[in-house]
């Protein structure tokens, strides 16, 4: 093993690059003169983006004062019929938010097969009534659909498009995307390096600070495997016990015959709020998925009033993801 390491070092010797101007406290961040640094909104914690996947979560946001944008899952629309009274209720809630100056975006599913796009396309009447300010895309398929169908609408890249460096941001800029939800895999130093890069100077970045991270999108439906197929109807939550005896929530998307498996504990960066407040971000994101209305309200209140300590007492078991250590 030692010999192989020495051989590798010898072969790569002429190709290694040295980096000057490195801050010793954060070795992966290359410092730039203050005049060269990215000039973007420094309000960070004051600009809260919220992602919701159920109508109950959307209702629970009503008292929010720092919300600047709401990302609503297209799953909320694909379960509605054109005459459904729930559609008008949903549209009214969105109109009220827009009157308050809050932007409404639609979030496409993590995976968009041809059938999924067809299901969403069938709801274009409701989407046109909603008049969203933009769309959140997490895969190339939904990106192409939006470019063709809504060419004038703003697009934001979801964590699934994985903007992990400035070159990726530059590529997506060519596709019309200059605002990004940061991937879960980046640690703090990598985030700083990305948002301060010259190639990403005109881009805006939003950091997820709370939410159950989806660990798998699967066509292997737990209900169908156990002989309990819902024949394309409804949304259910099923408990999957992993090898560590942890409960994982699995959400079924029966209209497109897929399941989303979430991590057993939520990502929560409330203990890193001081560090986040110094980062040049355009906002933070609360990602709600399996929370009920009360849980949604408690998390939102805690992030809007961080000095109160509510989240500390509410979220007792959580993960900081890769924010401090990075992916290994």
mmCIF file of C-alpha atoms in Angstrom:
data_model
loop_
_atom_site.group_PDB
_atom_site.id
_atom_site.type_symbol
_atom_site.label_atom_id
_atom_site.label_comp_id
_atom_site.label_asym_id
_atom_site.label_seq_id
_atom_site.Cartn_x
_atom_site.Cartn_y
_atom_site.Cartn_z
ATOM 1 C CA UNK A 1 0.000 0.000 0.000
ATOM 2 C CA UNK A 2 2.811 2.428 0.869
ATOM 3 C CA UNK A 3 4.546 1.639 -2.412
ATOM 4 C CA UNK A 4 1.346 2.345 -4.368
ATOM 5 C CA UNK A 5 0.935 5.684 -2.582
ATOM 6 C CA UNK A 6 4.521 6.658 -3.424
ATOM 7 C CA UNK A 7 4.004 5.598 -7.050
ATOM 8 C CA UNK A 8 0.788 7.635 -7.282
ATOM 9 C CA UNK A 9 2.544 10.711 -5.866
ATOM 10 C CA UNK A 10 5.385 10.308 -8.337
ATOM 11 C CA UNK A 11 3.072 9.958 -11.342
ATOM 12 C CA UNK A 12 1.016 12.981 -10.351
ATOM 13 C CA UNK A 13 3.926 15.203 -9.278
ATOM 14 C CA UNK A 14 4.111 17.185 -12.536
ATOM 15 C CA UNK A 15 0.347 17.680 -12.665
ATOM 16 C CA UNK A 16 -0.319 19.025 -9.167
ATOM 17 C CA UNK A 17 -1.363 22.655 -8.810
ATOM 18 C CA UNK A 18 -0.482 24.996 -5.988
ATOM 19 C CA UNK A 19 -2.998 27.554 -4.752
ATOM 20 C CA UNK A 20 -1.866 30.868 -3.330
ATOM 21 C CA UNK A 21 -3.823 33.101 -1.007
ATOM 22 C CA UNK A 22 -5.356 30.317 1.049
ATOM 23 C CA UNK A 23 -6.906 31.132 4.380
ATOM 24 C CA UNK A 24 -5.371 28.733 6.927
ATOM 25 C CA UNK A 25 -8.573 28.539 9.000
ATOM 26 C CA UNK A 26 -10.616 27.391 5.989
ATOM 27 C CA UNK A 27 -8.091 25.809 3.625
ATOM 28 C CA UNK A 28 -10.492 25.101 0.770
ATOM 29 C CA UNK A 29 -11.545 28.738 0.437
ATOM 30 C CA UNK A 30 -9.443 30.889 -1.853
ATOM 31 C CA UNK A 31 -9.561 34.484 -0.649
ATOM 32 C CA UNK A 32 -10.098 37.362 -3.055
ATOM 33 C CA UNK A 33 -9.748 41.117 -2.645
ATOM 34 C CA UNK A 34 -12.855 42.635 -1.092
ATOM 35 C CA UNK A 35 -13.629 44.511 -4.312
ATOM 36 C CA UNK A 36 -13.654 41.210 -6.239
ATOM 37 C CA UNK A 37 -16.024 39.357 -3.955
ATOM 38 C CA UNK A 38 -19.582 38.508 -4.863
ATOM 39 C CA UNK A 39 -21.974 41.382 -4.201
ATOM 40 C CA UNK A 40 -25.306 39.798 -3.275
ATOM 41 C CA UNK A 41 -28.014 40.158 -0.662
ATOM 42 C CA UNK A 42 -26.552 39.767 2.836
ATOM 43 C CA UNK A 43 -29.903 39.384 4.645
ATOM 44 C CA UNK A 44 -29.662 35.589 4.628
ATOM 45 C CA UNK A 45 -31.669 34.468 7.643
ATOM 46 C CA UNK A 46 -34.241 37.218 7.048
ATOM 47 C CA UNK A 47 -35.176 35.822 3.624
ATOM 48 C CA UNK A 48 -36.977 32.530 4.227
ATOM 49 C CA UNK A 49 -37.903 30.264 1.315
ATOM 50 C CA UNK A 50 -40.378 27.492 2.139
ATOM 51 C CA UNK A 51 -41.104 24.280 0.263
ATOM 52 C CA UNK A 52 -44.430 22.521 0.932
ATOM 53 C CA UNK A 53 -45.847 19.242 -0.307
ATOM 54 C CA UNK A 54 -49.305 19.175 1.316
ATOM 55 C CA UNK A 55 -52.221 21.580 1.564
ATOM 56 C CA UNK A 56 -52.055 21.442 5.375
ATOM 57 C CA UNK A 57 -48.462 22.678 5.304
ATOM 58 C CA UNK A 58 -49.432 25.547 3.006
ATOM 59 C CA UNK A 59 -52.230 26.593 5.373
ATOM 60 C CA UNK A 60 -49.843 26.452 8.345
ATOM 61 C CA UNK A 61 -47.648 29.142 6.779
ATOM 62 C CA UNK A 62 -50.342 31.812 7.067
ATOM 63 C CA UNK A 63 -48.728 33.626 10.008
ATOM 64 C CA UNK A 64 -45.266 33.740 8.439
ATOM 65 C CA UNK A 65 -43.684 37.204 8.367
ATOM 66 C CA UNK A 66 -40.255 36.531 6.833
ATOM 67 C CA UNK A 67 -41.347 34.272 3.979
ATOM 68 C CA UNK A 68 -40.273 35.674 0.613
ATOM 69 C CA UNK A 69 -41.015 32.667 -1.588
ATOM 70 C CA UNK A 70 -43.122 29.500 -1.391
ATOM 71 C CA UNK A 71 -42.254 26.446 -3.468
ATOM 72 C CA UNK A 72 -45.378 24.328 -3.920
ATOM 73 C CA UNK A 73 -45.103 20.738 -5.139
ATOM 74 C CA UNK A 74 -46.849 19.927 -8.402
ATOM 75 C CA UNK A 75 -48.292 16.930 -6.522
ATOM 76 C CA UNK A 76 -50.735 19.384 -4.954
ATOM 77 C CA UNK A 77 -52.102 20.136 -8.418
ATOM 78 C CA UNK A 78 -52.027 16.716 -10.048
ATOM 79 C CA UNK A 79 -54.500 15.369 -7.484
ATOM 80 C CA UNK A 80 -57.079 18.073 -8.356
ATOM 81 C CA UNK A 81 -59.786 18.001 -10.972
ATOM 82 C CA UNK A 82 -60.777 21.103 -12.911
ATOM 83 C CA UNK A 83 -64.063 21.396 -10.989
ATOM 84 C CA UNK A 84 -62.603 20.447 -7.610
ATOM 85 C CA UNK A 85 -63.533 22.970 -4.909
ATOM 86 C CA UNK A 86 -60.116 22.338 -3.413
ATOM 87 C CA UNK A 87 -58.539 23.859 -6.503
ATOM 88 C CA UNK A 88 -60.217 27.218 -5.841
ATOM 89 C CA UNK A 89 -59.182 27.090 -2.195
ATOM 90 C CA UNK A 90 -55.593 26.434 -3.247
ATOM 91 C CA UNK A 91 -55.668 29.225 -5.822
ATOM 92 C CA UNK A 92 -57.140 31.656 -3.261
ATOM 93 C CA UNK A 93 -54.357 30.902 -0.768
ATOM 94 C CA UNK A 94 -51.739 31.505 -3.458
ATOM 95 C CA UNK A 95 -53.407 34.775 -4.523
ATOM 96 C CA UNK A 96 -53.352 35.987 -0.916
ATOM 97 C CA UNK A 97 -49.642 35.236 -0.643
ATOM 98 C CA UNK A 98 -48.887 37.016 -3.905
ATOM 99 C CA UNK A 99 -50.817 40.079 -2.708
ATOM 100 C CA UNK A 100 -48.451 40.142 0.280
ATOM 101 C CA UNK A 101 -45.484 40.208 -2.077
ATOM 102 C CA UNK A 102 -44.568 36.520 -1.650
ATOM 103 C CA UNK A 103 -43.530 34.678 -4.813
ATOM 104 C CA UNK A 104 -45.135 31.339 -5.693
ATOM 105 C CA UNK A 105 -43.022 28.719 -7.456
ATOM 106 C CA UNK A 106 -43.948 25.186 -8.517
ATOM 107 C CA UNK A 107 -41.533 22.361 -7.657
ATOM 108 C CA UNK A 108 -41.353 19.444 -10.075
ATOM 109 C CA UNK A 109 -40.871 15.850 -8.792
ATOM 110 C CA UNK A 110 -37.366 14.521 -8.146
ATOM 111 C CA UNK A 111 -37.753 12.192 -11.146
ATOM 112 C CA UNK A 112 -39.776 13.167 -14.224
ATOM 113 C CA UNK A 113 -40.496 10.290 -16.559
ATOM 114 C CA UNK A 114 -42.625 10.794 -19.656
ATOM 115 C CA UNK A 115 -45.779 9.760 -17.791
ATOM 116 C CA UNK A 116 -45.059 12.264 -14.981
ATOM 117 C CA UNK A 117 -44.699 15.113 -17.474
ATOM 118 C CA UNK A 118 -47.965 14.011 -19.099
ATOM 119 C CA UNK A 119 -49.778 14.089 -15.733
ATOM 120 C CA UNK A 120 -48.472 17.595 -15.014
ATOM 121 C CA UNK A 121 -49.277 18.788 -18.530
ATOM 122 C CA UNK A 122 -52.898 17.727 -18.033
ATOM 123 C CA UNK A 123 -53.138 20.307 -15.227
ATOM 124 C CA UNK A 124 -52.000 23.239 -17.340
ATOM 125 C CA UNK A 125 -55.410 24.893 -16.937
ATOM 126 C CA UNK A 126 -54.893 25.070 -13.163
ATOM 127 C CA UNK A 127 -51.233 26.088 -13.573
ATOM 128 C CA UNK A 128 -52.282 28.926 -15.894
ATOM 129 C CA UNK A 129 -54.853 30.085 -13.321
ATOM 130 C CA UNK A 130 -52.229 29.940 -10.606
ATOM 131 C CA UNK A 131 -49.812 32.055 -12.674
ATOM 132 C CA UNK A 132 -46.684 30.958 -10.774
ATOM 133 C CA UNK A 133 -43.736 33.330 -10.663
ATOM 134 C CA UNK A 134 -41.430 30.504 -11.637
ATOM 135 C CA UNK A 135 -40.500 26.838 -11.385
ATOM 136 C CA UNK A 136 -38.059 24.768 -9.348
ATOM 137 C CA UNK A 137 -36.401 22.015 -11.391
ATOM 138 C CA UNK A 138 -34.374 19.083 -10.148
ATOM 139 C CA UNK A 139 -33.741 17.146 -13.357
ATOM 140 C CA UNK A 140 -33.057 17.776 -17.070
ATOM 141 C CA UNK A 141 -36.473 16.443 -18.127
ATOM 142 C CA UNK A 142 -38.477 19.069 -16.221
ATOM 143 C CA UNK A 143 -35.961 21.708 -17.328
ATOM 144 C CA UNK A 144 -36.657 20.990 -21.004
ATOM 145 C CA UNK A 145 -40.421 20.873 -20.441
ATOM 146 C CA UNK A 146 -40.484 24.291 -18.758
ATOM 147 C CA UNK A 147 -38.224 25.845 -21.409
ATOM 148 C CA UNK A 148 -40.642 24.691 -24.090
ATOM 149 C CA UNK A 149 -43.922 25.339 -22.261
ATOM 150 C CA UNK A 150 -43.192 28.398 -20.117
ATOM 151 C CA UNK A 151 -40.172 30.049 -21.784
ATOM 152 C CA UNK A 152 -40.731 33.404 -20.038
ATOM 153 C CA UNK A 153 -40.853 32.012 -16.504
ATOM 154 C CA UNK A 154 -37.972 32.089 -14.049
ATOM 155 C CA UNK A 155 -36.331 28.790 -13.112
ATOM 156 C CA UNK A 156 -34.485 27.787 -9.936
ATOM 157 C CA UNK A 157 -32.351 24.655 -9.737
ATOM 158 C CA UNK A 158 -33.317 22.247 -6.971
ATOM 159 C CA UNK A 159 -30.716 20.375 -4.923
ATOM 160 C CA UNK A 160 -31.088 17.446 -7.334
ATOM 161 C CA UNK A 161 -29.416 19.351 -10.187
ATOM 162 C CA UNK A 162 -26.384 19.475 -7.899
ATOM 163 C CA UNK A 163 -24.633 22.806 -8.412
ATOM 164 C CA UNK A 164 -21.391 21.755 -6.734
ATOM 165 C CA UNK A 165 -18.972 24.237 -8.312
ATOM 166 C CA UNK A 166 -18.802 27.440 -10.351
ATOM 167 C CA UNK A 167 -18.517 25.603 -13.670
ATOM 168 C CA UNK A 168 -21.831 23.881 -13.030
ATOM 169 C CA UNK A 169 -23.420 27.236 -12.200
ATOM 170 C CA UNK A 170 -21.959 28.669 -15.405
ATOM 171 C CA UNK A 171 -23.411 25.781 -17.439
ATOM 172 C CA UNK A 172 -26.892 26.255 -15.929
ATOM 173 C CA UNK A 173 -26.684 29.985 -16.641
ATOM 174 C CA UNK A 174 -26.590 28.985 -20.289
ATOM 175 C CA UNK A 175 -29.907 27.211 -19.682
ATOM 176 C CA UNK A 176 -31.407 30.322 -18.107
ATOM 177 C CA UNK A 177 -30.902 29.392 -14.430
ATOM 178 C CA UNK A 178 -28.988 31.760 -12.157
ATOM 179 C CA UNK A 179 -30.591 30.947 -8.803
ATOM 180 C CA UNK A 180 -29.885 27.688 -7.014
ATOM 181 C CA UNK A 181 -30.923 25.676 -3.985
ATOM 182 C CA UNK A 182 -27.595 24.385 -2.716
ATOM 183 C CA UNK A 183 -26.958 20.605 -2.735
ATOM 184 C CA UNK A 184 -26.996 18.725 0.564
ATOM 185 C CA UNK A 185 -23.516 17.292 -0.088
ATOM 186 C CA UNK A 186 -21.546 20.543 0.189
ATOM 187 C CA UNK A 187 -19.843 21.519 3.429
ATOM 188 C CA UNK A 188 -19.498 25.115 4.619
ATOM 189 C CA UNK A 189 -16.094 25.804 3.059
ATOM 190 C CA UNK A 190 -17.235 24.464 -0.319
ATOM 191 C CA UNK A 191 -20.359 26.630 -0.160
ATOM 192 C CA UNK A 192 -18.241 29.720 0.539
ATOM 193 C CA UNK A 193 -15.930 28.861 -2.330
ATOM 194 C CA UNK A 194 -18.898 28.486 -4.681
ATOM 195 C CA UNK A 195 -20.792 31.666 -3.763
ATOM 196 C CA UNK A 196 -17.617 33.761 -3.921
ATOM 197 C CA UNK A 197 -16.451 32.421 -7.292
ATOM 198 C CA UNK A 198 -16.072 34.910 -10.135
ATOM 199 C CA UNK A 199 -17.970 32.667 -12.553
ATOM 200 C CA UNK A 200 -20.966 32.671 -10.180
ATOM 201 C CA UNK A 201 -20.906 36.419 -9.600
ATOM 202 C CA UNK A 202 -24.418 37.017 -10.955
ATOM 203 C CA UNK A 203 -25.947 33.954 -9.260
ATOM 204 C CA UNK A 204 -28.027 33.698 -6.100
ATOM 205 C CA UNK A 205 -27.835 30.773 -3.666
ATOM 206 C CA UNK A 206 -30.317 29.468 -1.093
ATOM 207 C CA UNK A 207 -29.200 27.106 1.696
ATOM 208 C CA UNK A 208 -31.542 24.342 2.982
ATOM 209 C CA UNK A 209 -31.448 24.600 6.785
ATOM 210 C CA UNK A 210 -34.306 22.276 7.712
ATOM 211 C CA UNK A 211 -36.050 19.283 6.187
ATOM 212 C CA UNK A 212 -36.152 15.523 5.791
ATOM 213 C CA UNK A 213 -33.692 14.712 3.011
ATOM 214 C CA UNK A 214 -35.042 12.333 0.340
ATOM 215 C CA UNK A 215 -32.599 9.429 0.166
ATOM 216 C CA UNK A 216 -34.298 7.540 -2.661
ATOM 217 C CA UNK A 217 -36.962 7.935 -5.328
ATOM 218 C CA UNK A 218 -38.085 4.454 -6.300
ATOM 219 C CA UNK A 219 -40.512 2.734 -8.648
ATOM 220 C CA UNK A 220 -40.475 -0.250 -6.288
ATOM 221 C CA UNK A 221 -43.692 0.629 -4.450
ATOM 222 C CA UNK A 222 -43.991 -0.756 -0.918
ATOM 223 C CA UNK A 223 -47.768 -0.949 -1.151
ATOM 224 C CA UNK A 224 -47.785 -2.762 -4.486
ATOM 225 C CA UNK A 225 -45.091 -5.182 -3.289
ATOM 226 C CA UNK A 226 -47.323 -6.069 -0.339
ATOM 227 C CA UNK A 227 -50.449 -6.518 -2.453
ATOM 228 C CA UNK A 228 -52.042 -3.224 -1.405
ATOM 229 C CA UNK A 229 -51.861 -1.182 -4.624
ATOM 230 C CA UNK A 230 -54.118 1.909 -4.536
ATOM 231 C CA UNK A 231 -54.683 1.859 -8.288
ATOM 232 C CA UNK A 232 -53.297 5.332 -8.890
ATOM 233 C CA UNK A 233 -55.201 7.083 -6.103
ATOM 234 C CA UNK A 234 -54.055 9.041 -3.085
ATOM 235 C CA UNK A 235 -50.931 9.824 -1.109
ATOM 236 C CA UNK A 236 -49.948 7.688 1.855
ATOM 237 C CA UNK A 237 -47.121 7.526 4.354
ATOM 238 C CA UNK A 238 -45.675 4.104 5.096
ATOM 239 C CA UNK A 239 -43.091 3.205 7.744
ATOM 240 C CA UNK A 240 -39.977 1.370 6.571
ATOM 241 C CA UNK A 241 -37.669 -0.006 9.308
ATOM 242 C CA UNK A 242 -34.038 0.000 8.167
ATOM 243 C CA UNK A 243 -31.171 -2.233 9.308
ATOM 244 C CA UNK A 244 -30.360 0.184 12.148
ATOM 245 C CA UNK A 245 -33.935 -0.227 13.471
ATOM 246 C CA UNK A 246 -34.722 3.358 12.461
ATOM 247 C CA UNK A 247 -38.121 4.319 11.107
ATOM 248 C CA UNK A 248 -38.001 5.863 7.647
ATOM 249 C CA UNK A 249 -41.094 7.535 6.276
ATOM 250 C CA UNK A 250 -41.978 6.466 2.744
ATOM 251 C CA UNK A 251 -44.425 8.677 0.831
ATOM 252 C CA UNK A 252 -46.333 7.030 -2.002
ATOM 253 C CA UNK A 253 -47.089 8.943 -5.201
ATOM 254 C CA UNK A 254 -49.726 6.633 -6.590
ATOM 255 C CA UNK A 255 -50.594 8.757 -9.624
ATOM 256 C CA UNK A 256 -47.119 8.172 -11.056
ATOM 257 C CA UNK A 257 -46.447 4.856 -9.276
ATOM 258 C CA UNK A 258 -43.382 5.994 -7.292
ATOM 259 C CA UNK A 259 -42.262 6.195 -3.664
ATOM 260 C CA UNK A 260 -40.012 8.728 -1.947
ATOM 261 C CA UNK A 261 -37.980 7.399 0.979
ATOM 262 C CA UNK A 262 -36.894 10.053 3.477
ATOM 263 C CA UNK A 263 -34.068 10.028 6.009
ATOM 264 C CA UNK A 264 -35.048 8.911 9.502
ATOM 265 C CA UNK A 265 -34.158 12.268 11.108
ATOM 266 C CA UNK A 266 -34.407 15.780 9.658
ATOM 267 C CA UNK A 267 -31.575 18.013 8.570
ATOM 268 C CA UNK A 268 -31.486 20.954 10.980
ATOM 269 C CA UNK A 269 -28.814 23.642 11.052
ATOM 270 C CA UNK A 270 -30.290 25.710 13.899
ATOM 271 C CA UNK A 271 -27.058 25.325 15.889
ATOM 272 C CA UNK A 272 -25.126 26.773 12.952
ATOM 273 C CA UNK A 273 -27.294 29.885 12.625
ATOM 274 C CA UNK A 274 -24.446 32.210 13.669
ATOM 275 C CA UNK A 275 -22.172 30.858 10.929
ATOM 276 C CA UNK A 276 -24.964 30.916 8.340
ATOM 277 C CA UNK A 277 -25.753 34.549 9.128
ATOM 278 C CA UNK A 278 -22.247 35.558 7.977
ATOM 279 C CA UNK A 279 -22.468 33.701 4.656
ATOM 280 C CA UNK A 280 -23.287 35.687 1.488
ATOM 281 C CA UNK A 281 -26.539 33.859 0.743
ATOM 282 C CA UNK A 282 -29.727 35.219 -0.762
ATOM 283 C CA UNK A 283 -31.830 33.193 1.670
ATOM 284 C CA UNK A 284 -32.409 30.000 3.628
ATOM 285 C CA UNK A 285 -34.899 27.236 2.895
ATOM 286 C CA UNK A 286 -37.260 25.227 5.087
ATOM 287 C CA UNK A 287 -38.226 22.044 3.240
ATOM 288 C CA UNK A 288 -41.442 20.495 4.534
ATOM 289 C CA UNK A 289 -42.423 17.027 3.353
ATOM 290 C CA UNK A 290 -43.897 14.690 6.006
ATOM 291 C CA UNK A 291 -44.658 17.294 8.709
ATOM 292 C CA UNK A 292 -48.222 17.971 9.802
ATOM 293 C CA UNK A 293 -49.650 21.486 10.142
ATOM 294 C CA UNK A 294 -48.576 21.916 13.788
ATOM 295 C CA UNK A 295 -45.032 20.723 13.135
ATOM 296 C CA UNK A 296 -44.780 23.029 10.118
ATOM 297 C CA UNK A 297 -45.894 26.034 12.157
ATOM 298 C CA UNK A 298 -43.478 25.276 15.008
ATOM 299 C CA UNK A 299 -40.464 24.998 12.704
ATOM 300 C CA UNK A 300 -41.384 28.176 10.825
ATOM 301 C CA UNK A 301 -41.904 30.120 14.080
ATOM 302 C CA UNK A 302 -38.571 28.914 15.422
ATOM 303 C CA UNK A 303 -36.631 30.087 12.354
ATOM 304 C CA UNK A 304 -38.474 33.390 12.247
ATOM 305 C CA UNK A 305 -37.697 33.940 15.937
ATOM 306 C CA UNK A 306 -34.315 32.220 16.440
ATOM 307 C CA UNK A 307 -33.719 33.798 19.863
ATOM 308 C CA UNK A 308 -36.697 31.995 21.340
ATOM 309 C CA UNK A 309 -35.068 28.564 21.309
ATOM 310 C CA UNK A 310 -38.261 26.765 20.230
ATOM 311 C CA UNK A 311 -36.495 24.620 17.640
ATOM 312 C CA UNK A 312 -33.976 23.448 20.228
ATOM 313 C CA UNK A 313 -36.786 21.925 22.281
ATOM 314 C CA UNK A 314 -38.788 20.674 19.290
ATOM 315 C CA UNK A 315 -36.121 19.094 17.059
ATOM 316 C CA UNK A 316 -34.236 16.902 19.520
ATOM 317 C CA UNK A 317 -32.926 14.288 17.093
ATOM 318 C CA UNK A 318 -31.478 15.689 13.893
ATOM 319 C CA UNK A 319 -28.502 15.668 11.554
ATOM 320 C CA UNK A 320 -26.330 18.519 10.295
ATOM 321 C CA UNK A 321 -25.793 16.619 7.063
ATOM 322 C CA UNK A 322 -22.497 17.484 5.372
ATOM 323 C CA UNK A 323 -22.443 21.127 6.473
ATOM 324 C CA UNK A 324 -19.462 20.646 8.804
ATOM 325 C CA UNK A 325 -17.723 17.492 7.568
ATOM 326 C CA UNK A 326 -18.592 17.219 3.895
ATOM 327 C CA UNK A 327 -19.239 14.053 1.899
ATOM 328 C CA UNK A 328 -16.784 11.226 2.505
#
